[in-house]
Tab-separated table of C-alpha atoms in Angstrom:
chain	number	residue	atom	x	y	z
A	1	UNK	CA	0.000	0.000	0.000
A	2	UNK	CA	1.181	3.503	-0.833
A	3	UNK	CA	0.257	6.629	1.148
A	4	UNK	CA	0.389	10.142	-0.344
A	5	UNK	CA	0.424	13.267	1.806
A	6	UNK	CA	-1.295	16.326	0.403
A	7	UNK	CA	-0.098	19.894	0.997
A	8	UNK	CA	-2.134	22.337	3.054
A	9	UNK	CA	-4.632	24.165	0.847
A	10	UNK	CA	-5.060	27.955	0.587
A	11	UNK	CA	-7.886	28.036	3.124
A	12	UNK	CA	-5.828	26.092	5.678
A	13	UNK	CA	-2.800	28.324	5.089
A	14	UNK	CA	-4.944	31.479	5.476
A	15	UNK	CA	-6.161	30.188	8.868
A	16	UNK	CA	-2.531	29.468	9.891
A	17	UNK	CA	-3.426	25.846	10.539
A	18	UNK	CA	-0.586	23.531	11.488
A	19	UNK	CA	0.615	20.653	9.383
A	20	UNK	CA	0.088	17.706	11.734
A	21	UNK	CA	1.519	15.007	9.453
A	22	UNK	CA	5.196	13.996	9.280
A	23	UNK	CA	6.411	11.623	6.595
A	24	UNK	CA	9.452	9.382	6.540
A	25	UNK	CA	10.509	6.793	3.968
A	26	UNK	CA	7.810	4.270	4.861
A	27	UNK	CA	5.902	5.755	7.802
A	28	UNK	CA	3.467	8.547	8.558
A	29	UNK	CA	3.159	10.186	11.979
A	30	UNK	CA	-0.006	12.086	12.902
A	31	UNK	CA	0.344	14.609	15.738
A	32	UNK	CA	-3.089	14.877	17.337
A	33	UNK	CA	-3.624	17.732	19.800
A	34	UNK	CA	-5.815	16.715	22.735
A	35	UNK	CA	-6.958	18.147	26.058
A	36	UNK	CA	-6.714	16.414	29.414
A	37	UNK	CA	-9.604	16.615	31.869
A	38	UNK	CA	-7.856	19.557	33.578
A	39	UNK	CA	-7.700	21.291	30.132
A	40	UNK	CA	-3.946	20.818	29.768
A	41	UNK	CA	-3.042	20.476	26.101
A	42	UNK	CA	-0.867	17.610	24.934
A	43	UNK	CA	0.031	15.944	21.637
A	44	UNK	CA	-0.641	12.280	20.995
A	45	UNK	CA	1.418	10.734	18.193
A	46	UNK	CA	0.075	7.969	15.955
A	47	UNK	CA	2.515	6.186	13.643
A	48	UNK	CA	1.420	4.214	10.590
A	49	UNK	CA	3.788	2.091	8.502
A	50	UNK	CA	3.196	1.494	4.807
A	51	UNK	CA	5.047	0.041	1.829
A	52	UNK	CA	5.723	3.552	0.516
A	53	UNK	CA	5.006	7.078	1.750
A	54	UNK	CA	5.123	10.047	-0.618
A	55	UNK	CA	5.343	13.575	0.769
A	56	UNK	CA	3.450	16.619	-0.485
A	57	UNK	CA	6.224	17.513	-2.937
A	58	UNK	CA	5.512	14.481	-5.140
A	59	UNK	CA	3.251	15.197	-8.105
A	60	UNK	CA	0.236	13.002	-8.911
A	61	UNK	CA	1.791	11.559	-12.070
A	62	UNK	CA	4.926	10.538	-10.132
A	63	UNK	CA	2.792	8.882	-7.448
A	64	UNK	CA	0.750	7.054	-10.058
A	65	UNK	CA	3.842	5.871	-11.942
A	66	UNK	CA	5.406	4.671	-8.708
A	67	UNK	CA	2.262	2.709	-7.837
A	68	UNK	CA	1.982	1.158	-11.283
A	69	UNK	CA	5.664	0.267	-11.322
A	70	UNK	CA	5.418	-1.489	-7.929
A	71	UNK	CA	2.169	-3.288	-8.791
A	72	UNK	CA	3.447	-4.281	-12.232
A	73	UNK	CA	6.568	-5.812	-10.714
A	74	UNK	CA	4.400	-7.801	-8.296
A	75	UNK	CA	1.985	-9.017	-10.968
A	76	UNK	CA	4.636	-10.012	-13.485
A	77	UNK	CA	7.045	-11.692	-11.067
């Protein structure tokens, strides 16, 4: 499975929203802001591992070619 991260859109950038997703070679980390009962803020991190993770700088055609290349190798091997 391949995961693609999208960039923040114009509306999100205008609201100064934070990018809560970090990408590494084959994992995605989501930083979820939560509140404790006493209203203390903290960040809970969720990590997901995948076969491939593409960051927001990868264009759709590159992501599609990468997926087809990987799937084609699997099918024809």
